[in-house]
mmCIF file of C-alpha atoms in Angstrom:
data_model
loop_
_atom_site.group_PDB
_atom_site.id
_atom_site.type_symbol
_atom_site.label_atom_id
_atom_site.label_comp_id
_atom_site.label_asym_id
_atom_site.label_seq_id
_atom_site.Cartn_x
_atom_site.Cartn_y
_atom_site.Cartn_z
ATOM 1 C CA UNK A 2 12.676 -9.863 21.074
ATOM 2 C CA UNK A 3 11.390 -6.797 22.725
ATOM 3 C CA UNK A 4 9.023 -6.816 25.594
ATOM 4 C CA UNK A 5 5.584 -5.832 23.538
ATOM 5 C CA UNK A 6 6.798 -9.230 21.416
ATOM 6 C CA UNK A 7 7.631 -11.534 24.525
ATOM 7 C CA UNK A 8 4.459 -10.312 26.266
ATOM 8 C CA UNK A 9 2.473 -11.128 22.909
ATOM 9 C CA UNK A 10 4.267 -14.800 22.659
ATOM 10 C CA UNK A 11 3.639 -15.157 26.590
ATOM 11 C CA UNK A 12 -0.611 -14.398 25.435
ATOM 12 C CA UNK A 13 -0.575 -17.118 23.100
ATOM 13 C CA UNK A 14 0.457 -19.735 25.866
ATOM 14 C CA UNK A 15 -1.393 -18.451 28.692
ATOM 15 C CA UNK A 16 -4.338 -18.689 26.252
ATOM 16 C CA UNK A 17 -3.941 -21.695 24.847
ATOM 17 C CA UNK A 18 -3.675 -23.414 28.509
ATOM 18 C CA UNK A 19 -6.990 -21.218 29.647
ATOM 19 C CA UNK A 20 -8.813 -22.915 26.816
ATOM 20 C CA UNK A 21 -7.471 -26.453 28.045
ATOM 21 C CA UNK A 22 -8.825 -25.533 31.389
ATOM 22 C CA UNK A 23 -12.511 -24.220 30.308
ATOM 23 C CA UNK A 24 -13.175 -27.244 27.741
ATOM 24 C CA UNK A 25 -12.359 -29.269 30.473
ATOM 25 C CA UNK A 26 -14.718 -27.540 32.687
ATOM 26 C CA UNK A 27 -17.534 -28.160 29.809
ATOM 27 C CA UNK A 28 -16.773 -31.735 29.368
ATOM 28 C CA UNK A 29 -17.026 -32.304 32.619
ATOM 29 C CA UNK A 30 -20.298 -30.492 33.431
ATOM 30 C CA UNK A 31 -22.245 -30.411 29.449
ATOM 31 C CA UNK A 32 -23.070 -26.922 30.031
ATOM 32 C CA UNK A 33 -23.479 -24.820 27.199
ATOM 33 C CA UNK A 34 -23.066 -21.513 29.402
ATOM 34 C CA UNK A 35 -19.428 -22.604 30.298
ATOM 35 C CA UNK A 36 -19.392 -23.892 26.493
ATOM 36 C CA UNK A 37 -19.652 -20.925 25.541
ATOM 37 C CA UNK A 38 -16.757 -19.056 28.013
ATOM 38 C CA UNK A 39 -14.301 -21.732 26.455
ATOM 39 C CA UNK A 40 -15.325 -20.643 22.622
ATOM 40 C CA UNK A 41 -14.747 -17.439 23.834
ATOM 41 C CA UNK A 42 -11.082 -18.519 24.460
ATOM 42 C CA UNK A 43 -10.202 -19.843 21.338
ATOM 43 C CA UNK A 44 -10.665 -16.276 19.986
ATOM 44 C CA UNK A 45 -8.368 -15.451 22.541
ATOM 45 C CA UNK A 46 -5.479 -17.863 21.179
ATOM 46 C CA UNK A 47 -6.597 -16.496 17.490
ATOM 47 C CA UNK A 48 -5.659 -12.757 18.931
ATOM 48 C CA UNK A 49 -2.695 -13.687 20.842
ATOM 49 C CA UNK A 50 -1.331 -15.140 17.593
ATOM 50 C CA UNK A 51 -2.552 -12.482 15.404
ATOM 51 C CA UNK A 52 -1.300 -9.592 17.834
ATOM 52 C CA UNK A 53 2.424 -11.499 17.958
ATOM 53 C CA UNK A 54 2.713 -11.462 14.281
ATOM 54 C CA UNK A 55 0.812 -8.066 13.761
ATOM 55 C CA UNK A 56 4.040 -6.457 16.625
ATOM 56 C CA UNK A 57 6.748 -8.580 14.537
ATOM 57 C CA UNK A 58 5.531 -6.586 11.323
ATOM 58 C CA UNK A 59 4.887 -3.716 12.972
ATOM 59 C CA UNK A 60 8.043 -3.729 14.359
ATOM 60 C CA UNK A 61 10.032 -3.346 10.932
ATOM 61 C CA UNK A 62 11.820 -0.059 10.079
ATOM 62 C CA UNK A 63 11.132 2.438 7.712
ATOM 63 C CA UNK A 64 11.983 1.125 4.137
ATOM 64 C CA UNK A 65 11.607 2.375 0.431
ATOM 65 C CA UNK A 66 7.891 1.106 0.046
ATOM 66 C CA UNK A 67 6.791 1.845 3.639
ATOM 67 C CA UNK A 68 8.442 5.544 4.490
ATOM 68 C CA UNK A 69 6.259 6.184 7.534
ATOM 69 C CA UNK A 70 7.013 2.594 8.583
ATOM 70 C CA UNK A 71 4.732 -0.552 9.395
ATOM 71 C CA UNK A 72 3.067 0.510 12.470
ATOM 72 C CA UNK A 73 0.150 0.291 10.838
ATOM 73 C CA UNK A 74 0.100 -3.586 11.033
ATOM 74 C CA UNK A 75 -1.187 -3.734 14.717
ATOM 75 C CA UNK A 76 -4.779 -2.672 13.707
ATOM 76 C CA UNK A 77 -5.512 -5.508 11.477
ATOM 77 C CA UNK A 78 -4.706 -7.660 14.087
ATOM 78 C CA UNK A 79 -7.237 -5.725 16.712
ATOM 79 C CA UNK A 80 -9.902 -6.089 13.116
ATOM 80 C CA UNK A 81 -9.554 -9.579 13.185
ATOM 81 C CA UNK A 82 -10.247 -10.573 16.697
ATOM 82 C CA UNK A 83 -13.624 -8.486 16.205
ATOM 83 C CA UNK A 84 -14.739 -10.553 12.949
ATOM 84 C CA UNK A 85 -13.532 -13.483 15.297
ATOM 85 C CA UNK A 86 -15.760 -12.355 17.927
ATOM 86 C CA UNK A 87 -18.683 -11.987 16.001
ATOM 87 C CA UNK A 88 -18.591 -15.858 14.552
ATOM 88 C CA UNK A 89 -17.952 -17.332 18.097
ATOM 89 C CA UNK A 90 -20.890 -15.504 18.937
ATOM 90 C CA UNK A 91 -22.930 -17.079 16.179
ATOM 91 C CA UNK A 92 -21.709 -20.405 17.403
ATOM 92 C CA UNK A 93 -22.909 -19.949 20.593
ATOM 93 C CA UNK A 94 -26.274 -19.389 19.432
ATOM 94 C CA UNK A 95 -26.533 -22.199 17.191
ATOM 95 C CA UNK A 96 -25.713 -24.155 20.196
ATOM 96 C CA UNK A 97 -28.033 -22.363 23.016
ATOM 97 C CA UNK A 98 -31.419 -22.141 20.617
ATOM 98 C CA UNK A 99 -31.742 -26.266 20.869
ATOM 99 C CA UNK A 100 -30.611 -26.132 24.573
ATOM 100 C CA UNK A 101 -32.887 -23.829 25.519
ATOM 101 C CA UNK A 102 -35.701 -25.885 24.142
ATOM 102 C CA UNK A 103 -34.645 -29.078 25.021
ATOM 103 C CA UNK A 104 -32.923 -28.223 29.139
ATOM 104 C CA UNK A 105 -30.032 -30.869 29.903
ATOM 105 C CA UNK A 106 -28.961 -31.905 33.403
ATOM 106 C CA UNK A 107 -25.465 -30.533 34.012
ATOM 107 C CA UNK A 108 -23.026 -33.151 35.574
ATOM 108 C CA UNK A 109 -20.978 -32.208 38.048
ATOM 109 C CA UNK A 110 -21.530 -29.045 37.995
ATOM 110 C CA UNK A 111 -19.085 -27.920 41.205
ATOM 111 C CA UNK A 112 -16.106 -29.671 39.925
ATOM 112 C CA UNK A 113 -16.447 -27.904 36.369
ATOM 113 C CA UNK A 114 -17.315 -24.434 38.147
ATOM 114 C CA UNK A 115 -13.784 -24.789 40.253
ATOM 115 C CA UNK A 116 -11.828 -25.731 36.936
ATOM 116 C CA UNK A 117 -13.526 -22.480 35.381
ATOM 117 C CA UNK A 118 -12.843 -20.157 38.429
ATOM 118 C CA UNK A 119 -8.852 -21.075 38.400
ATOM 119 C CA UNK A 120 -8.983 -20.014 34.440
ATOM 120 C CA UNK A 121 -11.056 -17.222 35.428
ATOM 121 C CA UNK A 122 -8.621 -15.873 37.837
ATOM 122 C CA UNK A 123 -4.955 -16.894 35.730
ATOM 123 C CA UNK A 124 -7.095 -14.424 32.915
ATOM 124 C CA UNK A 125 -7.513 -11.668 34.929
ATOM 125 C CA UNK A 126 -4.138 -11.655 36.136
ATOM 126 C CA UNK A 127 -2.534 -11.503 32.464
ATOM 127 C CA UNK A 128 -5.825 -9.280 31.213
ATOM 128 C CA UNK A 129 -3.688 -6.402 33.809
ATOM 129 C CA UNK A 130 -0.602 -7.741 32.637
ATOM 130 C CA UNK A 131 -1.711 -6.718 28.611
ATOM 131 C CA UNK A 132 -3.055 -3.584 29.386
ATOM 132 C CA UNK A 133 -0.198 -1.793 31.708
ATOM 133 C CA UNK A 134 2.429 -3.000 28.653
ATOM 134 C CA UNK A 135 0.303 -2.195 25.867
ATOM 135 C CA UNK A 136 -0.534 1.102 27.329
ATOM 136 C CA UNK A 137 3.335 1.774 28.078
ATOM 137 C CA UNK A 138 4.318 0.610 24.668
ATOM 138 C CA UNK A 139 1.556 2.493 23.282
ATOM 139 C CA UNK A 140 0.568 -0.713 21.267
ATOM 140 C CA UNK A 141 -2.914 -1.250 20.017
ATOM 141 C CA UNK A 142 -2.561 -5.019 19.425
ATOM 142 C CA UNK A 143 -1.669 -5.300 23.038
ATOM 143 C CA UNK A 144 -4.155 -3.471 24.309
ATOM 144 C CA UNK A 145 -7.129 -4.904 22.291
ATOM 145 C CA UNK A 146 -5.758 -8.159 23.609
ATOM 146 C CA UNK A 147 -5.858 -6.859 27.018
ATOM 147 C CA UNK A 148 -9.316 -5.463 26.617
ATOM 148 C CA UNK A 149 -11.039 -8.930 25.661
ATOM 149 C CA UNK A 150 -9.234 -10.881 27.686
ATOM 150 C CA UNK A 151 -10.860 -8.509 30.079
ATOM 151 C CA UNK A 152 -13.971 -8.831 28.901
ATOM 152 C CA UNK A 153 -13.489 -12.506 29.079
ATOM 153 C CA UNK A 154 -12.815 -12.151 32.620
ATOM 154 C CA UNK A 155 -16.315 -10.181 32.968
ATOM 155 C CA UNK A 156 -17.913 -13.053 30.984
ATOM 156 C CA UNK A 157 -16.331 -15.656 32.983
ATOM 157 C CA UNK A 158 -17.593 -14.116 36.485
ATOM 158 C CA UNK A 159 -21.308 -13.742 35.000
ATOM 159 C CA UNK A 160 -21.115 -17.470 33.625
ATOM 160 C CA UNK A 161 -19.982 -18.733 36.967
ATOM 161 C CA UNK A 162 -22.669 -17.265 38.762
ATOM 162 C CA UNK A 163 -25.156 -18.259 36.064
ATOM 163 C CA UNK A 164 -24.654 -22.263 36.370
ATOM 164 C CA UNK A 165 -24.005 -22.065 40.137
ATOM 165 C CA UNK A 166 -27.670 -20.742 40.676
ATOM 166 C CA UNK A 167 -28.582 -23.370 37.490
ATOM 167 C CA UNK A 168 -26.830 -25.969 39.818
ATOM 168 C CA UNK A 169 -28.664 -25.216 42.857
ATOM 169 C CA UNK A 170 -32.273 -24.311 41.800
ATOM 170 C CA UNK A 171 -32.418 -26.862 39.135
ATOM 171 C CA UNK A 172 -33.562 -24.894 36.446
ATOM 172 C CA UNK A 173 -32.581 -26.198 33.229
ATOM 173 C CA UNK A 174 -33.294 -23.172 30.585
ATOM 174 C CA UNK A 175 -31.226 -21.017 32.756
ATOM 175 C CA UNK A 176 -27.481 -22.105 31.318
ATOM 176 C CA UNK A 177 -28.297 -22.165 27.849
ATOM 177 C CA UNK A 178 -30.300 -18.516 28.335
ATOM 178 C CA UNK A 179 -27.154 -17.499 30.309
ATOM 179 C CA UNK A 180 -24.927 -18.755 27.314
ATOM 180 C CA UNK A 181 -26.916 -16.514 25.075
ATOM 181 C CA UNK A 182 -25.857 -13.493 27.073
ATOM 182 C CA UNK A 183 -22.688 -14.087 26.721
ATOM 183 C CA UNK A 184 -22.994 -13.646 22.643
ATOM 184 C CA UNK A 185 -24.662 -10.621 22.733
ATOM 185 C CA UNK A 186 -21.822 -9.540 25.114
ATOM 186 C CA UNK A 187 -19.008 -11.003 23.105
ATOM 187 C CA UNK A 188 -20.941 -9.374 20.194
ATOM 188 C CA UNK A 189 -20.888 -5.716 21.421
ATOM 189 C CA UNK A 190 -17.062 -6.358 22.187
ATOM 190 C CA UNK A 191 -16.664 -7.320 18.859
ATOM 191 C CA UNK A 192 -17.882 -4.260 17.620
ATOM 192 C CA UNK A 193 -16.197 -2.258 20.083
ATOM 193 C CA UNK A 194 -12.643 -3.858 18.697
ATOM 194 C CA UNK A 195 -13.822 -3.242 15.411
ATOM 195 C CA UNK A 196 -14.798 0.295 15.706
ATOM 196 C CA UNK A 197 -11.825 1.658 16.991
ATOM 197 C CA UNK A 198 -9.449 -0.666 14.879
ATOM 198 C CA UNK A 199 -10.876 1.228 12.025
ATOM 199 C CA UNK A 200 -10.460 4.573 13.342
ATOM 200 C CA UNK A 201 -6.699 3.770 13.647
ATOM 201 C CA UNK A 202 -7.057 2.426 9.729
ATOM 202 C CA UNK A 203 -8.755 5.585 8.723
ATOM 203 C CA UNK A 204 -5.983 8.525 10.656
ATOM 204 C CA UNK A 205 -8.360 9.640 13.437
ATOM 205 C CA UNK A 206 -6.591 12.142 15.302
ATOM 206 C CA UNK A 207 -5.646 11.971 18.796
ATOM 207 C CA UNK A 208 -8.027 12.141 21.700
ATOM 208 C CA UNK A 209 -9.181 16.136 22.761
ATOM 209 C CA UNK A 210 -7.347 16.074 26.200
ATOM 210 C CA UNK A 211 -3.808 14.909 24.287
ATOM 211 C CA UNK A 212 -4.802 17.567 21.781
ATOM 212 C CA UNK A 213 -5.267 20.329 24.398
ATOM 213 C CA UNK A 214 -1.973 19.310 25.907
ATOM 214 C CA UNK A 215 -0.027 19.540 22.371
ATOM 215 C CA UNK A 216 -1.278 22.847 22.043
ATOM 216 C CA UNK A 217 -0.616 24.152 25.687
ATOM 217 C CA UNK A 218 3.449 22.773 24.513
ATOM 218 C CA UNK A 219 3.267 24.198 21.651
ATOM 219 C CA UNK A 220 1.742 27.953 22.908
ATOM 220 C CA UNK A 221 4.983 27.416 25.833
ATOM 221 C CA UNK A 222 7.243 26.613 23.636
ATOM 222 C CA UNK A 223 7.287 28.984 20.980
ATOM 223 C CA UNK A 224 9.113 31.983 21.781
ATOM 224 C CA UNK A 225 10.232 33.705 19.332
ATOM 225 C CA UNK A 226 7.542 32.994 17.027
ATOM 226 C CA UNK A 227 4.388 34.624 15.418
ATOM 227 C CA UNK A 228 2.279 31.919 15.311
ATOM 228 C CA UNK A 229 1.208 28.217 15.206
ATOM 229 C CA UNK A 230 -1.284 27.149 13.153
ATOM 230 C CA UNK A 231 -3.347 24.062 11.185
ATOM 231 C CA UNK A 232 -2.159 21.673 13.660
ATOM 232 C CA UNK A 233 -3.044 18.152 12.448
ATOM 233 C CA UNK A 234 -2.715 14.692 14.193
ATOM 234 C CA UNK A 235 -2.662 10.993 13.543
ATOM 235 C CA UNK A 236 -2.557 7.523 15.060
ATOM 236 C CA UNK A 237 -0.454 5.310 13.438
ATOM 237 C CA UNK A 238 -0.221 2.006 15.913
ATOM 238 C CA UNK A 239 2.358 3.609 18.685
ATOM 239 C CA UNK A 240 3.213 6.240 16.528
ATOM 240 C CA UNK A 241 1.548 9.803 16.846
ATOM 241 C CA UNK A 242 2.303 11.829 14.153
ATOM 242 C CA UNK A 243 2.032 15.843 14.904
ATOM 243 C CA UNK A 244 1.794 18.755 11.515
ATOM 244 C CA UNK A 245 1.996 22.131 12.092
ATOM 245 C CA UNK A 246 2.820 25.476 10.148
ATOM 246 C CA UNK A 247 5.491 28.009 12.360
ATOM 247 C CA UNK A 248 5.284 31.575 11.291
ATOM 248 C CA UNK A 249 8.251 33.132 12.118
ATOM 249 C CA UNK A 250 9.576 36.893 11.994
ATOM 250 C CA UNK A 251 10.576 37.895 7.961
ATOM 251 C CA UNK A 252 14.055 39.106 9.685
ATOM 252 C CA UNK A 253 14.398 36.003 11.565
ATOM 253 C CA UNK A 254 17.648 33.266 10.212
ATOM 254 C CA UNK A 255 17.075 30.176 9.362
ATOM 255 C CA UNK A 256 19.387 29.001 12.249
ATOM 256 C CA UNK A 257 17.129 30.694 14.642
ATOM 257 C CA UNK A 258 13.679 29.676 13.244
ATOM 258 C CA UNK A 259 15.506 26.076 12.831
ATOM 259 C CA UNK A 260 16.605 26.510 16.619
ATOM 260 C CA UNK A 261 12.662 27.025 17.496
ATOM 261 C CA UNK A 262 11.683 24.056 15.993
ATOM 262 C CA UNK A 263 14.326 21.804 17.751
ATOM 263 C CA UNK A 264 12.739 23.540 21.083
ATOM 264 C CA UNK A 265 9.337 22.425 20.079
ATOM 265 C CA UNK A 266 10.470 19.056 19.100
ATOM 266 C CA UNK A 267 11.706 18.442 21.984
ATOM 267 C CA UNK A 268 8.956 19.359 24.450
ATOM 268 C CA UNK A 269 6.543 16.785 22.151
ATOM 269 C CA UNK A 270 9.077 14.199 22.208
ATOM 270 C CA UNK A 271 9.523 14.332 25.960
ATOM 271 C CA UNK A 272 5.488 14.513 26.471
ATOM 272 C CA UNK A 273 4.497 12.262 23.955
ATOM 273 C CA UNK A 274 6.715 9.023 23.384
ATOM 274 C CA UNK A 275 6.884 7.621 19.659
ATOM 275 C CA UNK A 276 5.843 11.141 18.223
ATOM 276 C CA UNK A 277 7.214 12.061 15.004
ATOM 277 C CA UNK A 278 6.713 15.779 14.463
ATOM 278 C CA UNK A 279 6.483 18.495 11.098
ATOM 279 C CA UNK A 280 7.458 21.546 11.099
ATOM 280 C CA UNK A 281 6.278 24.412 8.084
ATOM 281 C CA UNK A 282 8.105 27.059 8.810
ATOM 282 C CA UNK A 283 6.510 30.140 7.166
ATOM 283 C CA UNK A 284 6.725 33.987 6.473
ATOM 284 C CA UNK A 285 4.793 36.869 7.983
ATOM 285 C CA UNK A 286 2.190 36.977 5.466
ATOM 286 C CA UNK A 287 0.456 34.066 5.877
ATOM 287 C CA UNK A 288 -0.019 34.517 9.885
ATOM 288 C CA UNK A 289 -3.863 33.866 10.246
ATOM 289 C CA UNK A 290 -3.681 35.743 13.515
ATOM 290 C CA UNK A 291 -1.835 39.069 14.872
ATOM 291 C CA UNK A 292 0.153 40.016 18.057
ATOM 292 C CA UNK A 293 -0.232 36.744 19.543
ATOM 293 C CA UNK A 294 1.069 33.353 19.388
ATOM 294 C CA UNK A 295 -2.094 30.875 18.176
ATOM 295 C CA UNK A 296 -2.091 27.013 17.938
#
């Protein structure tokens, strides 16, 4: 098992004993605010799962069927932790509305805020912990993991603070309106999953400052060359995949145009980790530019 996997597996337990602590934390105290932080959690066990088996699948070679690979298989994962956040969100409101018009005394309200605080705080160590390997492994499961655990974290903080001032002033309607916050906030994090799950889905091509860089390599690293042009790129999970057309001199071998590509390979393989590159190599006659080399 690689490390992306054993990180994943190592999610799934750390959230499965977060949600043990924050149900605890609501039994103890009836509040729907912290009812709502430990709903949040079980998406989080849902997404650890989904993320481990999305990295297993992702994590299959090349074959007949699936030429470019499975890489792919990490986005569905980030997908379905957004439709997952959506419907805890609608939970949470269907249990707020009747709190908020009928205000319950919380029970022990300090006990159930220390419970929450030491899940709060094993979260946001493991939220850092998802993000520095997903962002090394260049793995989008990982990192949408990462992200809403983060987010939980956020949500966590604002909930603690909610029912400590409902604690101490009394005020009943304040947890449930504080649990209602915390949907709309799961909700926009939902959406944010979802959005750029989907981008991955759809090819979206890399970000413009990775862009700019592949074409300063590219503009270095073509001597010999006429020109570079209709670069394309694509996200594929951790994969980037980089097209490009080389025109070369009409005189030039094939072992020297060949010898050009290697070069350029090689300065995108060393920049960009997981890139998988093609090459076009082309005549004179279809340079779009003259005199220069253009990427």
């Amino acid at each position: 098992m690689d490390r992306s996997a054993s990180i994943a597996l190592g999610s799934v337990v750390v959230a499965l004993f977060v949600l043990a602590l924050k149900f605890l934390a609501y039994q103890v105290t009836g509040s729907v605010a912290l009812y709502s932080d430990a709903l949040e959690s079980i998406i989080n066990v849902a997404a650890a799962v989904a993320a481990l088996i999305a990295l297993r699948v992702s994590a299959r070679p090349a074959d007949a069927t699936h030429p470019y690979g499975h890489s792919k298989a990490e986005y569905f994962s980030a997908v379905a932790e957004g439709v997952l956040i959506v419907l805890a969100a609608l939970s949470i409101v269907r249990e707020a509305l009747p709190a908020l018009q009928n205000p319950r005394t919380l029970e022990a309200p300090w006990n159930g805020l220390a419970i929450n605080l030491g899940a709060t705080v094993l979260n946001g160590l493991w939220a850092g912990v998802l993000l520095r390997t997903g962002r090394a492994a260049r793995s989008p499961a990982l990192l949408a993991d990462g992200r809403h655990v983060l987010t939980d974290v956020a949500t966590s903080v604002g909930v603690l603070g909610g029912v400590a001032l409902a604690a101490l002033t009394g005020i009943g309607w304040l947890d449930p309106a504080l649990a209602l916050l915390v949907a709309v906030n799961i909700l926009w994090s939902g959406w944010q999953l979802v959005r750029e799950s989907v981008g991955g889905l759809m090819d979206a091509g890399v970000d413009p400052q990775t862009e700019g860089r592949i074409r300063q390599l590219l503009s270095t690293h073509a001597d010999g060359a006429l020109e570079v042009h209709d670069l394309r790129t694509r996200h594929a999970g951790r994969l980037t995949f980089v097209e490009f057309h080389l025109v070369v001199p009409g005189t030039m071998t094939v072992q020297d145009a060949h010898a050009i590509c290697d070069r350029l390979e090689e300065a995108l393989f060393a920049e960009l980790p997981g890139v998988a590159v093609t090459i076009h190599v082309e005549p004179p006659d279809k340079a779009k530019h003259h005199g220069v080399v253009v990427v």
